[in-house]
XYZ file of N, CA and C in Angstrom:
762
model
N -27.706 6.853 -33.970
C -27.106 6.533 -35.202
C -25.359 6.227 -34.894
N -25.115 5.051 -35.494
C -23.618 4.529 -35.149
C -22.645 5.181 -36.060
N -21.555 5.466 -35.616
C -20.650 6.339 -36.581
C -20.099 5.305 -37.485
N -19.755 3.964 -37.205
C -19.214 3.014 -38.193
C -19.814 1.670 -37.759
N -19.910 0.974 -38.765
C -20.646 -0.526 -38.544
C -19.545 -1.550 -38.170
N -18.447 -1.403 -38.794
C -17.346 -2.561 -38.490
C -15.989 -1.858 -38.118
N -15.157 -2.548 -37.626
C -13.713 -1.856 -37.164
C -12.967 -1.600 -38.590
N -13.373 -2.126 -39.672
C -12.469 -1.621 -40.806
C -13.253 -0.215 -41.355
N -14.399 0.024 -41.235
C -15.068 1.176 -41.412
C -14.472 2.304 -40.455
N -14.367 1.784 -39.119
C -13.863 2.810 -38.182
C -12.355 3.298 -38.517
N -11.668 2.269 -38.986
C -10.318 2.549 -39.289
C -10.164 3.564 -40.400
N -10.842 3.342 -41.343
C -10.789 4.226 -42.658
C -11.120 5.526 -42.204
N -12.234 5.695 -41.429
C -12.823 7.207 -41.049
C -11.761 7.707 -39.979
N -11.081 7.044 -39.201
C -10.158 7.659 -38.436
C -8.958 8.031 -38.842
N -8.487 7.343 -40.158
C -7.413 7.838 -41.031
C -7.712 9.182 -41.435
N -9.015 9.589 -41.806
C -9.471 10.734 -42.287
C -9.306 11.847 -41.329
N -9.581 11.485 -40.086
C -9.827 12.488 -38.988
C -8.387 12.795 -38.160
N -7.598 11.563 -38.058
C -6.297 11.843 -37.332
C -5.573 13.156 -37.739
N -5.442 13.623 -39.002
C -4.664 14.821 -39.424
C -5.409 15.973 -38.751
N -6.641 16.205 -39.029
C -7.410 17.196 -38.444
C -7.381 17.206 -36.966
N -7.374 16.063 -36.175
C -7.210 16.152 -34.798
C -5.839 16.574 -34.157
N -4.925 16.161 -34.875
C -3.385 16.577 -34.511
C -3.420 18.091 -34.751
N -3.863 18.635 -35.989
C -3.717 20.064 -36.184
C -4.627 20.721 -35.253
N -5.764 20.244 -34.662
C -6.461 21.176 -33.778
C -5.740 21.063 -32.283
N -5.226 19.894 -31.903
C -4.563 19.955 -30.593
C -3.312 20.791 -30.769
N -2.613 20.863 -31.863
C -1.617 21.747 -31.833
C -1.784 23.252 -31.683
N -3.057 23.602 -31.968
C -3.521 24.952 -31.937
C -4.027 25.280 -30.267
N -3.989 24.199 -29.685
C -4.403 24.346 -28.173
C -3.221 23.641 -27.233
N -2.167 24.179 -27.335
C -0.897 23.527 -26.486
C -1.190 23.765 -25.003
N -2.207 24.422 -24.524
C -2.538 24.416 -23.012
C -3.599 23.351 -22.821
N -3.984 22.696 -23.853
C -5.150 21.632 -23.543
C -6.394 22.005 -23.908
N -7.339 21.124 -24.299
C -8.566 21.386 -24.621
C -9.614 20.371 -23.993
N -10.867 20.588 -23.784
C -11.509 19.512 -23.130
C -12.263 18.706 -24.140
N -12.846 17.692 -23.831
C -13.426 16.804 -24.794
C -14.639 17.383 -25.571
N -15.380 18.383 -24.694
C -16.654 18.994 -25.262
C -16.251 19.850 -26.357
N -15.028 20.684 -26.086
C -14.761 21.522 -26.972
C -14.179 20.781 -28.243
N -13.265 19.813 -28.097
C -12.768 19.276 -29.166
C -13.869 18.596 -30.115
N -14.894 17.947 -29.321
C -15.883 17.367 -30.294
C -16.645 18.606 -31.166
N -16.794 19.700 -30.500
C -17.423 20.843 -31.240
C -16.729 21.148 -32.392
N -15.635 21.276 -32.170
C -14.589 21.514 -33.396
C -14.606 20.433 -34.462
N -14.524 19.359 -34.156
C -14.782 18.182 -34.974
C -16.047 18.069 -35.766
N -17.207 18.613 -35.049
C -18.432 18.518 -35.763
C -18.418 19.510 -36.773
N -17.838 20.686 -36.658
C -17.788 21.690 -37.738
C -17.111 20.961 -38.815
N -16.087 20.102 -38.752
C -15.319 19.687 -39.972
C -15.863 18.338 -40.347
N -16.630 17.602 -39.674
C -17.061 16.239 -39.968
C -18.615 16.306 -39.681
N -19.335 16.859 -40.185
C -20.780 16.802 -40.143
C -21.522 15.579 -40.181
N -22.168 15.182 -39.137
C -22.778 13.741 -39.109
C -22.217 12.706 -38.690
N -20.893 13.004 -38.277
C -20.080 11.907 -37.858
C -20.104 11.921 -36.319
N -19.919 13.157 -35.664
C -20.002 13.032 -34.137
C -21.429 13.653 -33.605
N -22.061 12.870 -32.809
C -23.322 13.233 -32.357
C -23.438 14.469 -31.331
N -24.262 15.240 -31.465
C -24.266 16.430 -30.460
C -24.310 16.127 -28.933
N -24.138 16.990 -28.010
C -24.352 16.820 -26.672
C -25.761 16.720 -26.192
N -26.746 17.031 -27.162
C -28.084 17.057 -26.900
C -28.630 15.491 -27.326
N -27.902 14.802 -27.885
C -28.097 13.313 -28.208
C -28.750 12.530 -27.145
N -29.312 11.321 -27.444
C -29.478 10.351 -26.440
C -28.154 9.716 -25.817
N -27.905 9.302 -24.503
C -26.861 8.934 -24.070
C -25.972 7.843 -24.749
N -26.787 6.807 -25.374
C -26.127 5.877 -26.405
C -25.413 6.457 -27.476
N -25.691 7.675 -28.056
C -25.421 8.306 -29.102
C -24.235 9.055 -28.770
N -24.372 9.796 -27.598
C -23.198 10.642 -27.005
C -22.248 9.673 -26.793
N -22.357 8.445 -26.304
C -21.216 7.481 -25.787
C -20.499 7.128 -27.397
N -21.283 6.938 -28.239
C -20.552 6.593 -29.586
C -19.672 7.655 -30.127
N -20.089 8.884 -29.784
C -19.211 9.912 -30.250
C -17.962 9.968 -29.198
N -18.091 9.741 -27.935
C -17.177 9.596 -27.008
C -16.227 8.761 -27.380
N -16.647 7.432 -27.667
C -15.893 6.188 -27.978
C -14.973 6.449 -29.000
N -15.536 6.952 -30.202
C -14.831 7.200 -31.428
C -13.908 8.181 -31.209
N -14.164 9.225 -30.542
C -13.232 10.314 -30.470
C -11.757 9.748 -29.566
N -12.160 9.149 -28.440
C -10.857 8.435 -27.862
C -10.107 7.277 -28.595
N -11.114 6.568 -29.293
C -10.512 5.614 -30.331
C -9.470 6.302 -31.165
N -9.754 7.359 -31.707
C -8.887 8.298 -32.579
C -7.802 8.897 -31.808
N -7.920 9.197 -30.576
C -6.907 9.961 -29.658
C -5.825 8.745 -29.422
N -6.437 7.597 -29.089
C -5.305 6.676 -28.799
C -4.502 6.094 -30.050
N -5.070 6.167 -31.016
C -4.351 6.011 -32.406
C -3.433 7.208 -32.562
N -3.779 8.430 -32.313
C -3.075 9.469 -32.571
C -1.717 9.459 -31.616
N -2.082 8.906 -30.422
C -0.958 8.827 -29.303
C 0.118 7.989 -29.832
N -0.276 6.937 -30.556
C 0.854 5.888 -30.981
C 1.626 6.548 -32.002
N 0.827 7.388 -33.053
C 1.765 8.081 -33.889
C 2.569 9.060 -33.350
N 2.342 9.775 -32.205
C 3.025 10.718 -31.664
C 4.199 10.242 -30.866
N 4.001 8.956 -30.339
C 5.064 8.324 -29.585
C 6.533 8.124 -30.704
N 6.125 7.894 -31.881
C 7.296 7.575 -32.879
C 8.034 8.905 -33.272
N 7.506 10.150 -32.711
C 8.152 11.423 -32.977
C 8.584 12.085 -31.550
N 8.540 11.149 -30.583
C 9.090 11.604 -29.274
C 8.234 12.508 -28.472
N 6.863 12.192 -29.050
C 5.900 13.094 -28.054
C 4.870 12.049 -27.584
N 3.868 12.765 -26.817
C 2.891 11.904 -26.242
C 1.616 12.738 -26.272
N 0.471 11.972 -25.799
C -0.815 12.755 -25.737
C -1.435 12.473 -24.446
N -1.516 13.484 -23.771
C -2.437 13.450 -22.440
C -3.832 13.350 -22.640
N -4.530 12.249 -22.308
C -6.083 12.043 -22.643
C -6.752 11.900 -21.470
N -7.548 13.037 -21.181
C -8.482 12.892 -19.969
C -9.465 14.082 -20.647
N -10.696 13.664 -20.156
C -11.879 14.435 -20.733
C -11.778 15.966 -20.476
N -11.241 16.346 -19.405
C -11.012 17.756 -19.082
C -9.733 18.245 -19.445
N -8.922 17.452 -20.213
C -7.530 18.036 -20.361
C -6.855 17.144 -21.485
N -6.924 17.476 -22.825
C -6.435 16.605 -23.977
C -5.425 17.688 -24.548
N -4.061 17.143 -24.599
C -3.059 18.013 -25.101
C -1.900 17.074 -25.604
N -1.019 17.715 -26.402
C 0.170 17.013 -26.935
C 1.224 17.563 -26.083
N 1.987 16.667 -25.440
C 3.175 16.797 -24.488
C 4.389 16.098 -25.068
N 5.439 16.489 -24.476
C 6.646 15.883 -24.621
C 6.783 14.398 -23.837
N 7.366 13.411 -24.559
C 7.385 12.105 -23.900
C 8.120 12.197 -22.564
N 7.671 11.668 -21.511
C 8.623 11.325 -20.270
C 8.181 9.789 -19.778
N 9.225 9.015 -19.500
C 8.815 7.696 -19.039
C 7.938 7.733 -17.768
N 7.205 6.688 -17.660
C 6.186 6.500 -16.585
C 7.084 6.689 -15.217
N 6.418 7.301 -14.291
C 7.208 7.460 -13.025
C 6.873 6.213 -12.036
N 7.388 6.268 -10.900
C 7.341 4.987 -10.138
C 6.033 4.874 -9.652
N 5.265 5.956 -9.667
C 3.773 5.792 -9.287
C 2.934 4.833 -10.109
N 3.470 4.436 -11.264
C 2.773 3.790 -12.145
C 1.797 4.480 -13.156
N 2.038 5.878 -13.032
C 1.234 6.586 -13.905
C 1.660 6.609 -15.085
N 0.865 7.012 -16.192
C 1.376 6.942 -17.551
C 2.174 8.413 -17.688
N 3.004 8.361 -18.871
C 3.854 9.611 -19.037
C 3.193 10.921 -18.861
N 3.916 11.800 -18.355
C 3.384 13.279 -18.154
C 4.353 14.137 -18.555
N 3.957 15.540 -18.981
C 4.746 16.438 -19.587
C 5.927 16.739 -19.077
N 6.990 16.943 -19.826
C 8.266 17.527 -19.311
C 9.028 18.006 -20.668
N 10.039 18.646 -20.393
C 10.860 19.410 -21.440
C 11.897 18.633 -22.200
N 11.821 17.383 -22.101
C 12.717 16.482 -22.928
C 12.144 16.019 -24.250
N 12.742 15.992 -25.321
C 12.264 15.496 -26.722
C 12.942 14.204 -27.001
N 13.384 13.531 -25.912
C 14.113 12.064 -26.360
C 12.976 11.237 -26.653
N 13.322 10.387 -27.855
C 12.398 9.693 -28.544
C 12.426 8.346 -27.597
N 11.105 7.871 -27.323
C 11.011 6.866 -26.556
C 11.333 5.544 -27.188
N 11.945 4.442 -26.508
C 11.978 3.064 -27.226
C 10.681 2.366 -27.076
N 10.312 1.622 -28.091
C 9.166 1.189 -28.240
C 8.866 0.178 -27.009
N 9.942 -0.481 -26.443
C 9.737 -1.407 -25.451
C 9.450 -0.527 -23.812
N 9.932 0.772 -24.107
C 9.637 1.464 -22.716
C 8.023 1.987 -22.666
N 7.310 1.858 -23.598
C 6.173 2.311 -23.617
C 5.078 1.238 -22.950
N 3.973 1.723 -22.118
C 3.218 0.671 -21.390
C 2.328 0.058 -22.160
N 2.446 -1.265 -22.395
C 1.789 -2.010 -23.301
C 0.311 -2.581 -22.720
N 0.168 -2.041 -21.360
C -0.896 -2.660 -20.513
C -1.916 -1.736 -19.943
N -1.922 -0.526 -20.631
C -2.855 0.595 -20.217
C -4.248 0.046 -20.541
N -4.979 -0.266 -19.702
C -6.353 -0.792 -19.861
C -7.337 0.034 -20.520
N -7.193 1.420 -20.392
C -7.992 2.485 -21.168
C -7.573 2.307 -22.685
N -6.479 2.313 -22.962
C -5.993 2.254 -24.483
C -6.585 1.018 -25.110
N -6.350 -0.119 -24.114
C -6.917 -1.423 -24.735
C -8.283 -1.511 -24.982
N -9.076 -0.745 -23.958
C -10.428 -0.703 -24.297
C -10.862 0.136 -25.426
N -10.442 1.260 -25.566
C -10.733 2.300 -26.696
C -10.330 1.881 -28.049
N -9.373 1.023 -28.098
C -8.826 0.508 -29.327
C -9.465 -0.845 -29.717
N -10.193 -1.386 -28.831
C -11.045 -2.550 -29.226
C -12.343 -2.152 -29.566
N -12.638 -2.583 -31.106
C -14.042 -1.898 -31.599
C -15.023 -2.607 -30.925
N -14.947 -3.823 -30.594
C -15.943 -4.698 -30.088
C -16.624 -3.815 -28.968
N -15.885 -3.178 -28.065
C -16.498 -2.399 -26.878
C -17.413 -1.302 -27.322
N -17.359 -0.828 -28.687
C -18.289 0.094 -29.212
C -19.550 -0.537 -29.588
N -19.262 -1.695 -30.346
C -20.356 -2.431 -30.958
C -21.254 -2.958 -29.755
N -20.634 -3.427 -28.689
C -21.369 -4.097 -27.557
C -22.208 -3.085 -26.670
N -21.759 -1.816 -26.662
C -22.410 -0.950 -25.653
C -23.895 -0.931 -26.102
N -24.564 -0.849 -24.878
C -26.217 -0.655 -25.007
C -26.493 0.358 -23.840
N -27.892 0.724 -23.825
C -28.255 1.793 -22.981
C -28.020 1.498 -21.593
N -28.209 0.298 -21.223
C -28.030 -0.046 -19.705
C -26.577 0.165 -19.362
N -25.523 -0.410 -20.167
C -24.032 -0.346 -19.723
C -23.625 1.129 -19.852
N -24.324 1.915 -20.879
C -23.804 3.278 -20.759
C -24.312 4.232 -19.755
N -25.554 3.798 -19.218
C -25.918 4.596 -18.091
C -25.132 4.272 -16.790
N -24.609 3.161 -16.809
C -23.537 2.838 -15.543
C -22.344 3.704 -15.844
N -21.716 3.679 -17.189
C -20.808 4.366 -17.441
C -20.683 5.804 -16.983
N -21.878 6.473 -17.331
C -22.118 7.962 -17.012
C -22.299 8.079 -15.529
N -22.675 7.248 -14.919
C -22.624 7.500 -13.492
C -21.385 7.287 -12.919
N -20.504 6.626 -13.372
C -19.036 6.437 -13.016
C -18.427 7.673 -13.373
N -18.600 8.278 -14.707
C -18.119 9.467 -15.015
C -18.498 10.821 -14.049
N -19.680 10.527 -13.651
C -20.147 11.806 -12.720
C -19.134 11.725 -11.474
N -19.378 10.539 -10.750
C -18.399 10.313 -9.767
C -16.892 10.861 -9.770
N -16.473 10.326 -10.920
C -15.061 10.621 -11.152
C -14.716 12.261 -11.431
N -15.637 12.811 -11.986
C -15.448 14.369 -12.026
C -15.637 15.041 -10.850
N -16.585 14.468 -10.121
C -16.712 15.147 -8.742
C -15.559 14.975 -7.844
N -14.952 13.803 -7.830
C -13.643 13.591 -7.292
C -12.595 14.598 -7.715
N -12.614 14.695 -9.047
C -11.338 15.753 -9.634
C -11.448 16.878 -9.067
N -12.864 17.517 -9.026
C -13.102 18.830 -8.640
C -12.557 19.051 -6.984
N -12.466 17.980 -6.472
C -12.152 17.960 -5.032
C -10.633 17.409 -4.642
N -10.029 17.144 -5.916
C -8.627 16.796 -5.500
C -7.551 17.640 -4.954
N -7.635 18.930 -5.472
C -6.560 19.920 -4.837
C -6.654 20.027 -3.285
N -8.121 20.171 -2.826
C -8.322 20.178 -1.325
C -7.885 19.033 -0.782
N -8.138 17.825 -1.212
C -8.015 16.536 -0.463
C -6.547 16.647 -0.518
N -5.674 16.916 -1.597
C -4.225 16.843 -1.581
C -3.678 17.681 -0.325
N -4.243 18.791 -0.378
C -3.761 19.816 0.716
C -4.168 19.218 2.294
N -5.402 18.713 2.416
C -5.651 18.240 3.736
C -4.698 16.974 4.152
N -4.327 16.304 3.280
C -3.264 15.195 3.572
C -1.896 15.491 3.482
N -1.595 16.749 3.096
C -0.166 17.200 2.879
C 0.538 16.426 1.783
N -0.072 16.054 0.859
C 0.485 15.318 -0.243
C 0.943 16.320 -1.445
N 1.691 15.906 -2.272
C 2.216 16.598 -3.656
C 2.076 15.656 -4.745
N 1.891 16.383 -5.845
C 1.864 15.556 -6.935
C 3.297 14.850 -7.368
N 3.288 13.788 -8.022
C 2.140 13.046 -8.475
C 1.474 12.157 -7.345
N 0.220 11.953 -7.547
C -0.569 11.126 -6.630
C -0.166 9.626 -6.544
N 0.195 9.305 -5.443
C 0.723 7.847 -5.334
C 0.012 7.084 -4.245
N -0.435 5.824 -4.692
C -1.253 5.020 -3.700
C -0.409 4.623 -2.336
N 0.686 4.188 -2.512
C 1.435 3.916 -1.306
C 1.849 5.153 -0.570
N 2.040 6.186 -0.892
C 2.126 7.315 -0.230
C 0.918 7.913 0.347
N -0.155 7.812 -0.223
C -1.560 8.129 0.146
C -1.763 7.381 1.347
N -1.731 6.063 1.316
C -1.885 4.977 2.396
C -1.039 5.261 3.539
N 0.414 5.567 3.268
C 1.128 5.877 4.379
C 0.879 7.017 5.091
N 0.483 8.253 4.482
C 0.018 9.517 4.990
C -1.287 9.290 5.672
N -1.956 8.548 5.215
C -3.604 8.371 5.940
C -3.461 7.609 7.137
N -2.601 6.667 7.246
C -2.251 5.965 8.294
C -1.535 6.831 9.437
N -0.775 7.619 9.011
C -0.274 8.554 10.125
C -0.985 9.616 10.532
N -1.949 10.158 9.736
C -2.775 11.189 10.329
C -3.874 10.566 10.967
N -4.199 9.260 10.755
C -5.416 8.799 11.424
C -4.969 8.414 12.950
N -3.671 8.049 12.807
C -3.278 7.620 14.150
C -3.025 8.792 15.287
N -2.881 10.033 14.442
C -2.696 11.147 15.282
C -4.019 11.859 15.575
N -5.000 11.864 14.670
C -6.161 12.585 14.792
C -7.593 11.721 15.181
N -7.248 10.317 15.360
C -8.542 9.546 15.720
C -9.057 10.036 16.983
N -10.458 10.127 16.899
C -11.052 10.835 18.125
C -10.731 10.063 19.474
N -10.180 8.897 19.500
C -9.814 8.151 20.637
C -8.447 8.230 21.148
N -7.727 9.101 20.045
C -6.210 9.249 20.396
C -5.817 10.659 20.860
N -4.883 11.004 21.694
C -4.598 12.304 22.221
C -3.434 12.822 21.485
N -2.949 13.853 21.892
C -1.855 14.533 20.920
C -0.790 13.683 20.612
N -0.546 12.622 21.537
C 0.617 11.830 21.441
C 0.167 10.785 20.346
N -1.004 10.792 19.994
C -1.426 9.530 19.017
C -1.855 8.276 19.625
N -1.627 8.428 21.126
C -1.955 7.208 21.876
C -3.057 7.286 22.959
N -2.731 8.465 23.975
C -3.786 8.671 25.053
C -4.954 9.317 24.615
N -6.039 9.032 25.064
C -7.377 9.975 24.779
C -7.221 11.367 25.177
N -7.476 12.309 24.314
C -7.446 13.696 24.610
C -8.357 14.024 26.145
N -7.571 14.995 26.750
C -8.406 15.449 27.954
C -9.648 16.272 27.629
N -10.592 16.151 28.420
C -11.816 17.146 28.141
C -11.481 18.614 28.323
N -12.110 19.327 27.491
C -11.873 20.856 27.528
C -12.930 21.543 28.375
N -12.499 21.824 29.571
C -13.343 22.764 30.522
C -13.160 24.307 30.445
N -12.609 24.751 29.410
C -12.425 26.067 29.358
C -14.007 26.858 29.319
N -14.020 27.842 30.050
C -15.393 28.753 30.058
C -16.119 28.083 31.256
N -15.732 27.103 31.732
C -16.615 26.497 32.956
C -16.627 27.412 34.018
N -17.970 27.700 34.577
C -18.127 28.660 35.797
C -18.029 30.019 35.491
N -17.778 30.367 34.214
C -17.631 31.902 33.695
C -18.767 32.411 33.056
N -19.883 31.450 32.752
C -21.009 31.915 32.020
C -20.705 31.848 30.507
N -19.500 31.338 30.024
C -19.250 31.228 28.607
C -19.488 29.914 28.160
N -19.894 29.879 27.005
C -20.085 28.517 26.430
C -18.666 27.778 26.092
N -18.417 26.606 26.695
C -17.162 25.894 26.311
C -16.880 25.825 24.861
N -15.606 25.885 24.456
C -15.281 25.721 23.032
C -15.352 24.149 22.863
N -15.133 23.836 21.629
C -15.104 22.384 21.314
C -13.855 21.593 21.902
N -14.293 20.419 22.294
C -13.329 19.805 23.130
C -12.001 19.207 22.156
N -11.046 18.687 22.677
C -9.987 18.167 21.967
C -10.572 16.972 21.090
N -11.310 16.284 21.760
C -12.168 15.036 21.193
C -12.927 15.477 19.650
N -13.629 16.524 20.069
C -14.500 17.136 18.920
C -13.739 17.719 17.860
N -12.563 18.313 18.398
C -11.615 18.987 17.134
C -10.972 17.711 16.323
N -10.547 16.902 17.226
C -9.954 15.670 16.390
C -11.009 14.712 15.528
N -12.312 14.705 16.021
C -13.285 14.076 15.311
C -13.515 14.818 14.055
N -13.409 16.086 14.040
C -13.804 16.857 12.804
C -12.554 16.705 11.675
N -11.453 16.798 12.415
C -10.236 16.608 11.398
C -9.975 15.197 10.976
N -10.305 14.120 11.752
C -10.245 12.823 11.335
C -11.268 12.541 10.144
N -12.428 13.306 10.242
C -13.610 13.130 9.283
C -13.068 13.792 7.930
N -12.373 14.828 8.022
C -11.939 15.401 6.761
C -10.610 14.692 6.083
N -9.913 13.969 7.055
C -8.794 13.158 6.498
C -9.213 11.847 5.725
N -10.377 11.389 6.486
C -11.036 10.153 5.903
C -11.663 10.593 4.463
N -12.283 11.728 4.416
C -13.036 12.136 3.193
C -11.946 12.293 2.212
N -10.915 13.030 2.438
C -9.826 13.243 1.591
C -9.249 12.052 0.987
N -9.040 11.081 1.864
C -8.531 9.752 1.272
C -9.310 8.972 0.442
N -10.659 9.082 0.947
C -11.754 8.485 -0.025
C -11.553 8.927 -1.403
N -11.512 10.403 -1.542
C -11.699 11.049 -2.694
C -10.530 10.772 -3.724
N -9.325 10.652 -3.004
C -8.133 10.290 -3.724
C -7.866 9.060 -4.241
N -8.477 8.108 -3.296
C -8.578 6.676 -3.831
C -9.398 6.382 -4.966
N -10.654 7.262 -5.073
C -11.618 7.013 -5.972
C -10.893 7.503 -7.365
N -9.996 8.604 -7.213
C -9.289 8.941 -8.539
C -8.360 8.000 -8.854
N -7.555 7.347 -8.033
C -6.626 6.382 -8.363
C -7.165 5.012 -8.843
N -8.458 4.841 -8.375
C -9.315 3.625 -8.914
C -9.755 3.755 -10.163
N -9.904 5.096 -10.825
C -10.455 5.362 -12.089
C -9.531 6.206 -12.762
N -8.276 6.020 -12.796
C -7.190 6.808 -13.413
C -6.325 5.958 -14.469
N -5.553 6.692 -15.261
C -4.791 5.948 -16.315
C -3.883 4.933 -15.658
N -4.085 3.527 -16.287
C -3.012 2.651 -15.837
C -3.513 1.888 -14.669
N -4.788 2.339 -13.999
C -5.260 1.545 -12.833
C -6.694 1.073 -12.999
N -7.373 2.105 -13.805
C -8.848 1.707 -13.837
C -9.236 0.463 -14.718
N -10.711 0.197 -14.411
C -11.221 -0.948 -15.039
C -11.343 -0.466 -16.356
N -11.309 -1.378 -17.264
C -11.452 -1.128 -18.853
C -12.847 -0.728 -19.140
N -13.879 -0.932 -18.135
C -15.185 -0.625 -18.370
C -15.653 0.891 -17.889
N -14.686 1.299 -17.172
C -15.095 2.585 -16.688
C -15.078 3.934 -17.903
N -16.121 4.575 -17.652
C -16.308 5.650 -18.757
C -15.496 6.903 -18.407
N -14.652 7.318 -19.117
C -13.622 8.272 -18.738
C -13.951 9.485 -19.352
């Protein structure tokens, strides 16, 4: 079941929902998940939002319309010096902060300075995607199945983000240039064919030879394992950057 047949119908329905949406979010200052938010809206707008047990295309319709409303609410909040963090695992009202050098969208801070309209990022592909009602109308079962696969990969990457950041010795905010610089640095140091100086191959480890004890892992083996973890961590973080606010393809399901 489609929520609205035309963009005009969607706009009218969104106008009814936005005050309720803002009220709910103000009651959850620490953030709320998309699933929790949909459950609360289903209680207030029976028949508008499909349940999590619905068919994938119907679930997508609810997801799209919710995010359509969230991005409209974000624009309203900008006018009062606030912003809206929009991610399926963390939706919350925050104070506005201009985008950092990393190219990320605004993040929470303690300022209440009202942003100038020209300072707001007009090219956020996710916002453009969810505010374009034709993307809702054109979605079919095949395209939604692909989006769901992307969502699964993204969520898996986010679960591994903290460990990956620690492995590479990185701190927030995640930045592609810093990630690439750090990966090159660690790769040079721990590549299996590099030694402790990052140039010469590591010597063989003969500890335990002739004593009857099993030799421990060689320096090459230790480097190989470290290099594997570094490579996997970089892969995880690049996946997040590739499907994150301000950088992702408009067709990615968030």
